[in-house]
PDB file of C-alpha atoms in Angstrom:
ATOM      1  CA  MET A   1      11.640 -30.504  -1.817  1.00  0.00           C
ATOM      2  CA  ALA A   2      10.665 -27.437  -3.845  1.00  0.00           C
ATOM      3  CA  LEU A   3       7.787 -25.369  -2.517  1.00  0.00           C
ATOM      4  CA  SER A   4       4.670 -24.831  -4.598  1.00  0.00           C
ATOM      5  CA  ASP A   5       3.880 -21.333  -5.868  1.00  0.00           C
ATOM      6  CA  SER A   6       1.170 -21.007  -3.210  1.00  0.00           C
ATOM      7  CA  SER A   7       3.482 -22.014  -0.373  1.00  0.00           C
ATOM      8  CA  SER A   8       6.385 -19.899  -1.610  1.00  0.00           C
ATOM      9  CA  GLY A   9       4.122 -16.917  -2.250  1.00  0.00           C
ATOM     10  CA  GLY A  10       2.446 -17.301   1.123  1.00  0.00           C
ATOM     11  CA  LEU A  11       5.757 -17.327   2.962  1.00  0.00           C
ATOM     12  CA  ARG A  12       6.937 -14.247   1.058  1.00  0.00           C
ATOM     13  CA  ALA A  13       3.707 -12.346   1.684  1.00  0.00           C
ATOM     14  CA  ALA A  14       3.675 -13.263   5.372  1.00  0.00           C
ATOM     15  CA  ALA A  15       7.292 -12.161   5.790  1.00  0.00           C
ATOM     16  CA  ALA A  16       6.697  -8.873   3.948  1.00  0.00           C
ATOM     17  CA  MET A  17       3.649  -7.935   6.012  1.00  0.00           C
ATOM     18  CA  THR A  18       5.343  -8.980   9.248  1.00  0.00           C
ATOM     19  CA  VAL A  19       8.294  -6.691   8.473  1.00  0.00           C
ATOM     20  CA  LEU A  20       5.838  -3.891   7.701  1.00  0.00           C
ATOM     21  CA  GLY A  21       3.908  -4.418  10.932  1.00  0.00           C
ATOM     22  CA  CYS A  22       7.076  -4.518  13.027  1.00  0.00           C
ATOM     23  CA  SER A  23       8.258  -1.246  11.465  1.00  0.00           C
ATOM     24  CA  ALA A  24       5.745   0.839  13.422  1.00  0.00           C
ATOM     25  CA  GLY A  25       8.038   1.186  16.419  1.00  0.00           C
ATOM     26  CA  VAL A  26      11.030   1.994  14.209  1.00  0.00           C
ATOM     27  CA  THR A  27       9.124   4.690  12.323  1.00  0.00           C
ATOM     28  CA  ALA A  28       8.289   6.359  15.631  1.00  0.00           C
ATOM     29  CA  LEU A  29      12.013   7.043  16.087  1.00  0.00           C
ATOM     30  CA  LEU A  30      11.760   9.554  13.206  1.00  0.00           C
ATOM     31  CA  ALA A  31       9.022  11.639  14.833  1.00  0.00           C
ATOM     32  CA  GLY A  32      11.345  14.644  15.120  1.00  0.00           C
ATOM     33  CA  PHE A  33      13.090  14.227  11.750  1.00  0.00           C
ATOM     34  CA  PRO A  34      11.967  16.241   8.671  1.00  0.00           C
ATOM     35  CA  SER A  35       9.269  14.046   7.149  1.00  0.00           C
ATOM     36  CA  ALA A  36       9.708  14.527   3.385  1.00  0.00           C
ATOM     37  CA  GLY A  37      13.483  14.791   3.699  1.00  0.00           C
ATOM     38  CA  GLY A  38      13.580  11.568   5.678  1.00  0.00           C
ATOM     39  CA  GLN A  39      11.518   9.795   3.013  1.00  0.00           C
ATOM     40  CA  ALA A  40      13.888  11.077   0.330  1.00  0.00           C
ATOM     41  CA  VAL A  41      16.859   9.655   2.238  1.00  0.00           C
ATOM     42  CA  ARG A  42      15.015   6.371   2.759  1.00  0.00           C
ATOM     43  CA  TYR A  43      14.353   5.910  -0.953  1.00  0.00           C
ATOM     44  CA  VAL A  44      17.855   7.026  -1.937  1.00  0.00           C
ATOM     45  CA  LEU A  45      19.225   4.251   0.280  1.00  0.00           C
ATOM     46  CA  ALA A  46      16.773   1.738  -1.162  1.00  0.00           C
ATOM     47  CA  ALA A  47      17.485   2.721  -4.763  1.00  0.00           C
ATOM     48  CA  ALA A  48      21.242   2.504  -4.132  1.00  0.00           C
ATOM     49  CA  LEU A  49      20.765  -1.126  -3.091  1.00  0.00           C
ATOM     50  CA  LEU A  50      18.103  -2.153  -5.605  1.00  0.00           C
ATOM     51  CA  LEU A  51      19.401  -0.609  -8.834  1.00  0.00           C
ATOM     52  CA  PRO A  52      22.625  -2.697  -8.865  1.00  0.00           C
ATOM     53  CA  LEU A  53      20.514  -5.792  -8.198  1.00  0.00           C
ATOM     54  CA  ALA A  54      18.240  -4.869 -11.099  1.00  0.00           C
ATOM     55  CA  HIS A  55      21.276  -4.416 -13.350  1.00  0.00           C
ATOM     56  CA  ARG A  56      22.494  -7.901 -12.458  1.00  0.00           C
ATOM     57  CA  ALA A  57      19.070  -9.560 -12.671  1.00  0.00           C
ATOM     58  CA  GLY A  58      18.973 -12.604 -14.892  1.00  0.00           C
ATOM     59  CA  GLY A  59      18.087 -12.381 -18.569  1.00  0.00           C
ATOM     60  CA  PRO A  60      18.375  -9.451 -20.961  1.00  0.00           C
ATOM     61  CA  ARG A  61      17.427  -6.080 -19.539  1.00  0.00           C
ATOM     62  CA  PRO A  62      14.020  -5.241 -21.057  1.00  0.00           C
ATOM     63  CA  ARG A  63      13.556  -1.893 -22.720  1.00  0.00           C
ATOM     64  CA  LEU A  64      10.644  -0.101 -21.107  1.00  0.00           C
ATOM     65  CA  ASP A  65       7.773   0.853 -23.356  1.00  0.00           C
ATOM     66  CA  ARG A  66       5.554   3.906 -22.840  1.00  0.00           C
ATOM     67  CA  ARG A  67       2.876   1.968 -20.921  1.00  0.00           C
ATOM     68  CA  GLU A  68       5.408   0.516 -18.514  1.00  0.00           C
ATOM     69  CA  VAL A  69       6.983   3.920 -17.876  1.00  0.00           C
ATOM     70  CA  LEU A  70       3.569   5.405 -17.102  1.00  0.00           C
ATOM     71  CA  LEU A  71       2.703   2.502 -14.787  1.00  0.00           C
ATOM     72  CA  LEU A  72       6.005   2.865 -12.924  1.00  0.00           C
ATOM     73  CA  LEU A  73       5.465   6.623 -12.545  1.00  0.00           C
ATOM     74  CA  ALA A  74       1.954   5.976 -11.233  1.00  0.00           C
ATOM     75  CA  LEU A  75       3.267   3.283  -8.881  1.00  0.00           C
ATOM     76  CA  ALA A  76       5.888   5.637  -7.431  1.00  0.00           C
ATOM     77  CA  ALA A  77       3.471   8.573  -7.212  1.00  0.00           C
ATOM     78  CA  VAL A  78       0.556   6.624  -5.718  1.00  0.00           C
ATOM     79  CA  GLY A  79       2.033   3.677  -3.840  1.00  0.00           C
ATOM     80  CA  LEU A  80       5.084   5.454  -2.383  1.00  0.00           C
ATOM     81  CA  TYR A  81       4.780   9.242  -2.535  1.00  0.00           C
ATOM     82  CA  ALA A  82       1.071   9.847  -1.929  1.00  0.00           C
ATOM     83  CA  PHE A  83       0.798   6.908   0.485  1.00  0.00           C
ATOM     84  CA  ASN A  84       3.422   8.328   2.841  1.00  0.00           C
ATOM     85  CA  LEU A  85       2.176  11.927   2.689  1.00  0.00           C
ATOM     86  CA  LEU A  86      -1.441  10.896   3.284  1.00  0.00           C
ATOM     87  CA  MET A  87      -0.396   8.599   6.110  1.00  0.00           C
ATOM     88  CA  VAL A  88       1.425  11.442   7.907  1.00  0.00           C
ATOM     89  CA  THR A  89      -1.545  13.779   7.454  1.00  0.00           C
ATOM     90  CA  ALA A  90      -4.034  11.145   8.599  1.00  0.00           C
ATOM     91  CA  LEU A  91      -2.067  10.470  11.777  1.00  0.00           C
ATOM     92  CA  ARG A  92      -2.040  14.190  12.572  1.00  0.00           C
ATOM     93  CA  HIS A  93      -5.837  14.342  12.471  1.00  0.00           C
ATOM     94  CA  THR A  94      -6.912  10.989  13.840  1.00  0.00           C
ATOM     95  CA  GLU A  95      -5.793   8.185  16.103  1.00  0.00           C
ATOM     96  CA  PRO A  96      -3.585   5.390  14.735  1.00  0.00           C
ATOM     97  CA  ALA A  97      -6.358   2.869  15.399  1.00  0.00           C
ATOM     98  CA  VAL A  98      -8.628   4.636  12.884  1.00  0.00           C
ATOM     99  CA  VAL A  99      -5.945   4.572  10.204  1.00  0.00           C
ATOM    100  CA  GLY A 100      -5.146   0.931  10.956  1.00  0.00           C
ATOM    101  CA  SER A 101      -8.798  -0.114  10.785  1.00  0.00           C
ATOM    102  CA  VAL A 102      -9.282   1.656   7.435  1.00  0.00           C
ATOM    103  CA  LEU A 103      -6.106   0.107   6.012  1.00  0.00           C
ATOM    104  CA  GLY A 104      -7.363  -3.252   7.254  1.00  0.00           C
ATOM    105  CA  CYS A 105      -9.978  -3.123   4.485  1.00  0.00           C
ATOM    106  CA  ALA A 106      -7.257  -3.625   1.847  1.00  0.00           C
ATOM    107  CA  PRO A 107      -7.737  -7.430   1.541  1.00  0.00           C
ATOM    108  CA  LEU A 108     -11.424  -7.060   0.706  1.00  0.00           C
ATOM    109  CA  LEU A 109     -10.833  -4.196  -1.720  1.00  0.00           C
ATOM    110  CA  MET A 110      -8.080  -6.113  -3.523  1.00  0.00           C
ATOM    111  CA  GLY A 111     -10.315  -9.186  -3.628  1.00  0.00           C
ATOM    112  CA  VAL A 112     -12.898  -7.187  -5.579  1.00  0.00           C
ATOM    113  CA  VAL A 113     -10.833  -4.819  -7.726  1.00  0.00           C
ATOM    114  CA  GLY A 114      -7.985  -7.228  -8.550  1.00  0.00           C
ATOM    115  CA  PRO A 115     -10.057  -9.762 -10.508  1.00  0.00           C
ATOM    116  CA  LEU A 116     -12.189  -7.054 -12.132  1.00  0.00           C
ATOM    117  CA  LEU A 117      -9.042  -5.483 -13.601  1.00  0.00           C
ATOM    118  CA  GLU A 118      -8.194  -8.900 -15.046  1.00  0.00           C
ATOM    119  CA  ARG A 119     -11.740  -9.218 -16.398  1.00  0.00           C
ATOM    120  CA  ARG A 120     -12.644 -11.999 -14.004  1.00  0.00           C
ATOM    121  CA  ARG A 121     -15.474 -12.286 -11.518  1.00  0.00           C
ATOM    122  CA  PRO A 122     -14.473 -11.995  -7.840  1.00  0.00           C
ATOM    123  CA  GLN A 123     -14.499 -15.413  -6.201  1.00  0.00           C
ATOM    124  CA  ALA A 124     -16.945 -15.860  -3.334  1.00  0.00           C
ATOM    125  CA  ARG A 125     -14.523 -17.973  -1.294  1.00  0.00           C
ATOM    126  CA  LEU A 126     -11.852 -15.264  -1.422  1.00  0.00           C
ATOM    127  CA  LEU A 127     -14.362 -12.526  -0.612  1.00  0.00           C
ATOM    128  CA  LEU A 128     -15.480 -14.456   2.478  1.00  0.00           C
ATOM    129  CA  ALA A 129     -11.834 -14.943   3.422  1.00  0.00           C
ATOM    130  CA  GLY A 130     -11.315 -11.194   2.960  1.00  0.00           C
ATOM    131  CA  VAL A 131     -14.244 -10.430   5.274  1.00  0.00           C
ATOM    132  CA  ALA A 132     -12.698 -12.637   7.969  1.00  0.00           C
ATOM    133  CA  VAL A 133      -9.292 -10.960   7.571  1.00  0.00           C
ATOM    134  CA  VAL A 134     -10.794  -7.449   7.677  1.00  0.00           C
ATOM    135  CA  ALA A 135     -12.813  -8.322  10.783  1.00  0.00           C
ATOM    136  CA  GLY A 136      -9.774  -9.840  12.458  1.00  0.00           C
ATOM    137  CA  ALA A 137      -7.630  -6.819  11.641  1.00  0.00           C
ATOM    138  CA  ALA A 138     -10.283  -4.471  13.025  1.00  0.00           C
ATOM    139  CA  VAL A 139     -10.585  -6.463  16.259  1.00  0.00           C
ATOM    140  CA  THR A 140      -6.801  -6.532  16.632  1.00  0.00           C
ATOM    141  CA  GLN A 141      -6.326  -2.855  15.833  1.00  0.00           C
ATOM    142  CA  GLY A 142      -9.323  -1.539  17.728  1.00  0.00           C
ATOM    143  CA  PHE A 143     -11.128   1.672  16.907  1.00  0.00           C
ATOM    144  CA  GLY A 144     -10.438   5.295  17.674  1.00  0.00           C
ATOM    145  CA  SER A 145     -11.638   8.797  16.952  1.00  0.00           C
ATOM    146  CA  GLY A 146     -10.615  11.586  14.635  1.00  0.00           C
ATOM    147  CA  ASP A 147     -11.856  14.404  12.445  1.00  0.00           C
ATOM    148  CA  PRO A 148     -13.165  14.235   8.844  1.00  0.00           C
ATOM    149  CA  VAL A 149      -9.804  15.294   7.390  1.00  0.00           C
ATOM    150  CA  GLY A 150      -8.113  12.357   9.102  1.00  0.00           C
ATOM    151  CA  LEU A 151     -10.743   9.921   7.873  1.00  0.00           C
ATOM    152  CA  VAL A 152     -10.519  11.176   4.274  1.00  0.00           C
ATOM    153  CA  CYS A 153      -6.718  10.888   4.355  1.00  0.00           C
ATOM    154  CA  ALA A 154      -6.987   7.399   5.861  1.00  0.00           C
ATOM    155  CA  VAL A 155      -9.250   6.320   2.997  1.00  0.00           C
ATOM    156  CA  GLY A 156      -6.793   7.883   0.560  1.00  0.00           C
ATOM    157  CA  THR A 157      -4.004   5.908   2.213  1.00  0.00           C
ATOM    158  CA  LEU A 158      -6.034   2.725   1.734  1.00  0.00           C
ATOM    159  CA  LEU A 159      -6.483   3.444  -1.980  1.00  0.00           C
ATOM    160  CA  CYS A 160      -2.760   4.137  -2.330  1.00  0.00           C
ATOM    161  CA  GLU A 161      -1.897   0.893  -0.570  1.00  0.00           C
ATOM    162  CA  VAL A 162      -4.106  -1.058  -2.964  1.00  0.00           C
ATOM    163  CA  GLY A 163      -2.585   0.866  -5.876  1.00  0.00           C
ATOM    164  CA  PHE A 164       0.902  -0.143  -4.699  1.00  0.00           C
ATOM    165  CA  SER A 165      -0.024  -3.741  -5.483  1.00  0.00           C
ATOM    166  CA  LEU A 166      -2.437  -3.483  -8.412  1.00  0.00           C
ATOM    167  CA  LEU A 167      -0.283  -1.073 -10.430  1.00  0.00           C
ATOM    168  CA  ALA A 168       2.598  -3.531 -10.135  1.00  0.00           C
ATOM    169  CA  VAL A 169       0.657  -6.608 -11.281  1.00  0.00           C
ATOM    170  CA  PRO A 170       0.905  -5.915 -15.054  1.00  0.00           C
ATOM    171  CA  LEU A 171       4.603  -5.014 -14.699  1.00  0.00           C
ATOM    172  CA  LEU A 172       5.806  -8.077 -12.821  1.00  0.00           C
ATOM    173  CA  PRO A 173       5.604 -10.759 -15.548  1.00  0.00           C
ATOM    174  CA  ARG A 174       8.100  -8.966 -17.821  1.00  0.00           C
ATOM    175  CA  LEU A 175      10.162  -6.844 -15.423  1.00  0.00           C
ATOM    176  CA  GLY A 176      10.211  -9.009 -12.301  1.00  0.00           C
ATOM    177  CA  ALA A 177      10.109  -8.020  -8.639  1.00  0.00           C
ATOM    178  CA  VAL A 178      13.651  -6.624  -8.480  1.00  0.00           C
ATOM    179  CA  ARG A 179      13.302  -4.240 -11.418  1.00  0.00           C
ATOM    180  CA  VAL A 180       9.831  -3.044 -10.428  1.00  0.00           C
ATOM    181  CA  SER A 181      11.045  -2.319  -6.881  1.00  0.00           C
ATOM    182  CA  ALA A 182      14.235  -0.616  -8.096  1.00  0.00           C
ATOM    183  CA  TYR A 183      12.591   1.604 -10.701  1.00  0.00           C
ATOM    184  CA  ALA A 184       9.714   2.636  -8.422  1.00  0.00           C
ATOM    185  CA  THR A 185      11.982   3.590  -5.521  1.00  0.00           C
ATOM    186  CA  ALA A 186      14.295   5.565  -7.828  1.00  0.00           C
ATOM    187  CA  LEU A 187      11.338   7.481  -9.291  1.00  0.00           C
ATOM    188  CA  ALA A 188      10.067   8.314  -5.790  1.00  0.00           C
ATOM    189  CA  VAL A 189      13.322  10.073  -4.794  1.00  0.00           C
ATOM    190  CA  PRO A 190      12.829  13.322  -6.780  1.00  0.00           C
ATOM    191  CA  MET A 191       9.184  13.492  -5.720  1.00  0.00           C
ATOM    192  CA  PHE A 192      10.138  13.540  -2.048  1.00  0.00           C
ATOM    193  CA  ALA A 193      13.220  15.698  -2.615  1.00  0.00           C
ATOM    194  CA  VAL A 194      11.222  18.488  -4.323  1.00  0.00           C
ATOM    195  CA  THR A 195       8.540  18.300  -1.634  1.00  0.00           C
ATOM    196  CA  ALA A 196      11.165  18.523   1.105  1.00  0.00           C
ATOM    197  CA  LEU A 197      12.727  21.616  -0.449  1.00  0.00           C
ATOM    198  CA  VAL A 198       9.346  23.309  -0.930  1.00  0.00           C
ATOM    199  CA  LEU A 199       8.066  22.548   2.574  1.00  0.00           C
ATOM    200  CA  ASP A 200      11.216  22.823   4.661  1.00  0.00           C
ATOM    201  CA  GLY A 201      13.850  24.594   2.547  1.00  0.00           C
ATOM    202  CA  ARG A 202      17.262  24.367   4.186  1.00  0.00           C
ATOM    203  CA  ALA A 203      15.720  22.488   7.103  1.00  0.00           C
ATOM    204  CA  ALA A 204      14.720  19.599   4.809  1.00  0.00           C
ATOM    205  CA  LEU A 205      17.687  17.580   6.040  1.00  0.00           C
ATOM    206  CA  ARG A 206      19.885  17.494   9.097  1.00  0.00           C
ATOM    207  CA  LEU A 207      22.322  15.038  10.568  1.00  0.00           C
ATOM    208  CA  PRO A 208      20.327  12.217  12.161  1.00  0.00           C
ATOM    209  CA  SER A 209      20.865  11.053  15.689  1.00  0.00           C
ATOM    210  CA  GLY A 210      21.964   7.488  16.312  1.00  0.00           C
ATOM    211  CA  ALA A 211      18.376   6.275  16.710  1.00  0.00           C
ATOM    212  CA  GLU A 212      17.241   8.196  13.630  1.00  0.00           C
ATOM    213  CA  LEU A 213      20.090   6.785  11.559  1.00  0.00           C
ATOM    214  CA  PHE A 214      19.114   3.271  12.628  1.00  0.00           C
ATOM    215  CA  ALA A 215      15.492   3.986  11.645  1.00  0.00           C
ATOM    216  CA  LEU A 216      16.495   5.347   8.225  1.00  0.00           C
ATOM    217  CA  LEU A 217      18.713   2.341   7.541  1.00  0.00           C
ATOM    218  CA  TYR A 218      15.955  -0.047   8.623  1.00  0.00           C
ATOM    219  CA  LEU A 219      13.295   1.665   6.527  1.00  0.00           C
ATOM    220  CA  GLY A 220      15.571   1.929   3.499  1.00  0.00           C
ATOM    221  CA  ALA A 221      17.217  -1.491   3.540  1.00  0.00           C
ATOM    222  CA  VAL A 222      14.921  -3.845   5.444  1.00  0.00           C
ATOM    223  CA  LEU A 223      11.449  -2.431   4.803  1.00  0.00           C
ATOM    224  CA  THR A 224      11.786  -0.858   1.353  1.00  0.00           C
ATOM    225  CA  CYS A 225      14.248  -3.317  -0.193  1.00  0.00           C
ATOM    226  CA  GLY A 226      13.431  -6.508   1.666  1.00  0.00           C
ATOM    227  CA  ALA A 227       9.676  -6.168   2.060  1.00  0.00           C
ATOM    228  CA  PHE A 228       9.153  -4.778  -1.451  1.00  0.00           C
ATOM    229  CA  LEU A 229      10.993  -7.712  -3.027  1.00  0.00           C
ATOM    230  CA  LEU A 230       9.139 -10.215  -0.872  1.00  0.00           C
ATOM    231  CA  TRP A 231       5.749  -8.627  -1.553  1.00  0.00           C
ATOM    232  CA  TYR A 232       6.160  -8.345  -5.309  1.00  0.00           C
ATOM    233  CA  GLY A 233       7.486 -11.891  -5.400  1.00  0.00           C
ATOM    234  CA  ALA A 234       4.330 -12.999  -3.576  1.00  0.00           C
ATOM    235  CA  LEU A 235       2.077 -11.043  -5.945  1.00  0.00           C
ATOM    236  CA  GLY A 236       3.522 -12.853  -8.930  1.00  0.00           C
ATOM    237  CA  ARG A 237       2.924 -16.235  -7.320  1.00  0.00           C
ATOM    238  CA  LEU A 238      -0.440 -15.690  -5.629  1.00  0.00           C
ATOM    239  CA  GLY A 239      -2.180 -12.920  -7.539  1.00  0.00           C
ATOM    240  CA  ALA A 240      -3.562  -9.748  -6.006  1.00  0.00           C
ATOM    241  CA  GLU A 241      -6.629 -11.147  -4.291  1.00  0.00           C
ATOM    242  CA  ARG A 242      -4.897 -13.998  -2.472  1.00  0.00           C
ATOM    243  CA  ALA A 243      -1.764 -12.004  -1.611  1.00  0.00           C
ATOM    244  CA  GLY A 244      -3.938  -9.152  -0.366  1.00  0.00           C
ATOM    245  CA  LEU A 245      -5.270 -11.343   2.430  1.00  0.00           C
ATOM    246  CA  PHE A 246      -1.861 -11.176   4.103  1.00  0.00           C
ATOM    247  CA  ALA A 247      -2.274  -7.427   4.648  1.00  0.00           C
ATOM    248  CA  GLY A 248      -4.276  -8.450   7.702  1.00  0.00           C
ATOM    249  CA  LEU A 249      -1.018  -9.555   9.295  1.00  0.00           C
ATOM    250  CA  VAL A 250       0.164  -5.939   9.615  1.00  0.00           C
ATOM    251  CA  PRO A 251      -1.864  -5.019  12.742  1.00  0.00           C
ATOM    252  CA  VAL A 252      -1.309  -8.519  14.129  1.00  0.00           C
ATOM    253  CA  SER A 253       2.478  -8.348  13.817  1.00  0.00           C
ATOM    254  CA  ALA A 254       2.472  -4.754  15.087  1.00  0.00           C
ATOM    255  CA  ALA A 255       0.541  -5.765  18.213  1.00  0.00           C
ATOM    256  CA  LEU A 256       2.539  -8.921  18.870  1.00  0.00           C
ATOM    257  CA  SER A 257       5.894  -7.231  18.294  1.00  0.00           C
ATOM    258  CA  GLY A 258       4.856  -4.515  20.733  1.00  0.00           C
ATOM    259  CA  ALA A 259       4.178  -7.186  23.323  1.00  0.00           C
ATOM    260  CA  VAL A 260       7.577  -8.788  22.691  1.00  0.00           C
ATOM    261  CA  LEU A 261       9.281  -5.397  23.080  1.00  0.00           C
ATOM    262  CA  GLY A 262       7.744  -4.866  26.480  1.00  0.00           C
ATOM    263  CA  ALA A 263       4.278  -3.435  25.919  1.00  0.00           C
ATOM    264  CA  GLY A 264       2.761  -6.201  28.030  1.00  0.00           C
ATOM    265  CA  VAL A 265       0.802  -9.386  27.476  1.00  0.00           C
ATOM    266  CA  PRO A 266      -1.366  -9.235  24.315  1.00  0.00           C
ATOM    267  CA  HIS A 267      -4.998  -8.288  24.976  1.00  0.00           C
ATOM    268  CA  PRO A 268      -7.536 -11.109  24.427  1.00  0.00           C
ATOM    269  CA  ALA A 269      -8.971  -9.067  21.530  1.00  0.00           C
ATOM    270  CA  THR A 270      -5.552  -9.166  19.874  1.00  0.00           C
ATOM    271  CA  LEU A 271      -5.459 -12.956  20.114  1.00  0.00           C
ATOM    272  CA  ALA A 272      -9.046 -13.281  18.845  1.00  0.00           C
ATOM    273  CA  GLY A 273      -8.340 -10.930  15.952  1.00  0.00           C
ATOM    274  CA  SER A 274      -5.161 -12.806  15.098  1.00  0.00           C
ATOM    275  CA  ALA A 275      -7.102 -16.063  14.979  1.00  0.00           C
ATOM    276  CA  LEU A 276      -9.655 -14.510  12.602  1.00  0.00           C
ATOM    277  CA  VAL A 277      -6.891 -13.229  10.326  1.00  0.00           C
ATOM    278  CA  GLY A 278      -5.253 -16.655  10.313  1.00  0.00           C
ATOM    279  CA  LEU A 279      -8.580 -18.304   9.485  1.00  0.00           C
ATOM    280  CA  GLY A 280      -9.192 -15.929   6.595  1.00  0.00           C
ATOM    281  CA  VAL A 281      -5.711 -16.420   5.161  1.00  0.00           C
ATOM    282  CA  GLY A 282      -6.018 -20.188   5.480  1.00  0.00           C
ATOM    283  CA  VAL A 283      -9.370 -20.239   3.678  1.00  0.00           C
ATOM    284  CA  GLY A 284      -8.005 -17.965   0.977  1.00  0.00           C
ATOM    285  CA  LEU A 285      -5.012 -20.173   0.216  1.00  0.00           C
ATOM    286  CA  THR A 286      -7.026 -23.384  -0.064  1.00  0.00           C
ATOM    287  CA  GLY A 287      -8.499 -24.360  -3.398  1.00  0.00           C
ATOM    288  CA  PRO A 288      -7.283 -23.587  -6.910  1.00  0.00           C
ATOM    289  CA  ASP A 289      -5.715 -20.337  -8.034  1.00  0.00           C
ATOM    290  CA  PRO A 290      -8.609 -18.256  -9.457  1.00  0.00           C
ATOM    291  CA  ARG A 291      -6.304 -16.919 -12.192  1.00  0.00           C
ATOM    292  CA  MET A 292      -5.813 -20.446 -13.522  1.00  0.00           C
ATOM    293  CA  ARG A 293      -9.560 -20.922 -13.748  1.00  0.00           C
ATOM    294  CA  GLY A 294      -9.783 -17.854 -15.941  1.00  0.00           C
ATOM    295  CA  ARG A 295      -6.956 -19.102 -18.151  1.00  0.00           C
ATOM    296  CA  GLN A 296      -8.519 -22.532 -18.474  1.00  0.00           C
ATOM    297  CA  SER A 297     -11.811 -20.943 -19.514  1.00  0.00           C
ATOM    298  CA  ALA A 298      -9.984 -18.895 -22.112  1.00  0.00           C
ATOM    299  CA  TYR A 299      -8.220 -21.994 -23.488  1.00  0.00           C
ATOM    300  CA  ALA A 300     -11.520 -23.871 -23.648  1.00  0.00           C
ATOM    301  CA  ALA A 301     -13.155 -20.988 -25.519  1.00  0.00           C
ATOM    302  CA  GLY A 302     -10.208 -20.837 -27.936  1.00  0.00           C
TER     303      GLY A 302
END
């Protein structure tokens, strides 16, 4: 039996955010690798996989107009380039828990900004669901300390994460998830490559160790290709505000995967936070799609 858009989108969003949450331990393997150079390699690998898929995607290949080119450039610059640089800077100035708690606000922010960009009123049910998800993510992640620079960069990372989704929303209906992912990753490569050369010069790249090579392959193929395709597929089916609720799964999957890998039994706060996130996601997925309500109102007015 075919899945509904809500069920299919929910599964895709959950899988994407679980992959992202589980990537924390893999990313740590690159602690000693040149940062910008490593990101350039990651996106080269991803683009090498995604561009052939985009070329073979069904239907005629659409010719990009000026607006779409600008949106793709903004998506690569904000959602990929700036996000990663701000994340690295934030983690140098504050504890990971602070960054995680700030990023946990993404569901609520997307629940407000997403509908406003589509000229709709935010839906109270989804805002309440977003509050539950944010609270659950904060309880799961915990809190930490840091300096003002770290907090500012963490907030910037949050805005970039929201931009990664909202900038893609107007592109997805015509280009599809594969093309949006492929074009954005390809555009991010020169941004990181130039930064690597400016910051590190000849030291921008070196031969990776076995563990570093595994991390680069995981981040390029599994996280960037797999999670991007899953996430953009979910956005098209659920809309920004409902898909955004699944961002609360990132700290949950990070904590639970750490326990599976030997970090010990999950803390009771982790289980309580996970339950809150699950409650918020469940509430958010019940009821009609708020985008359809807006369309029905438009049809009635017409």
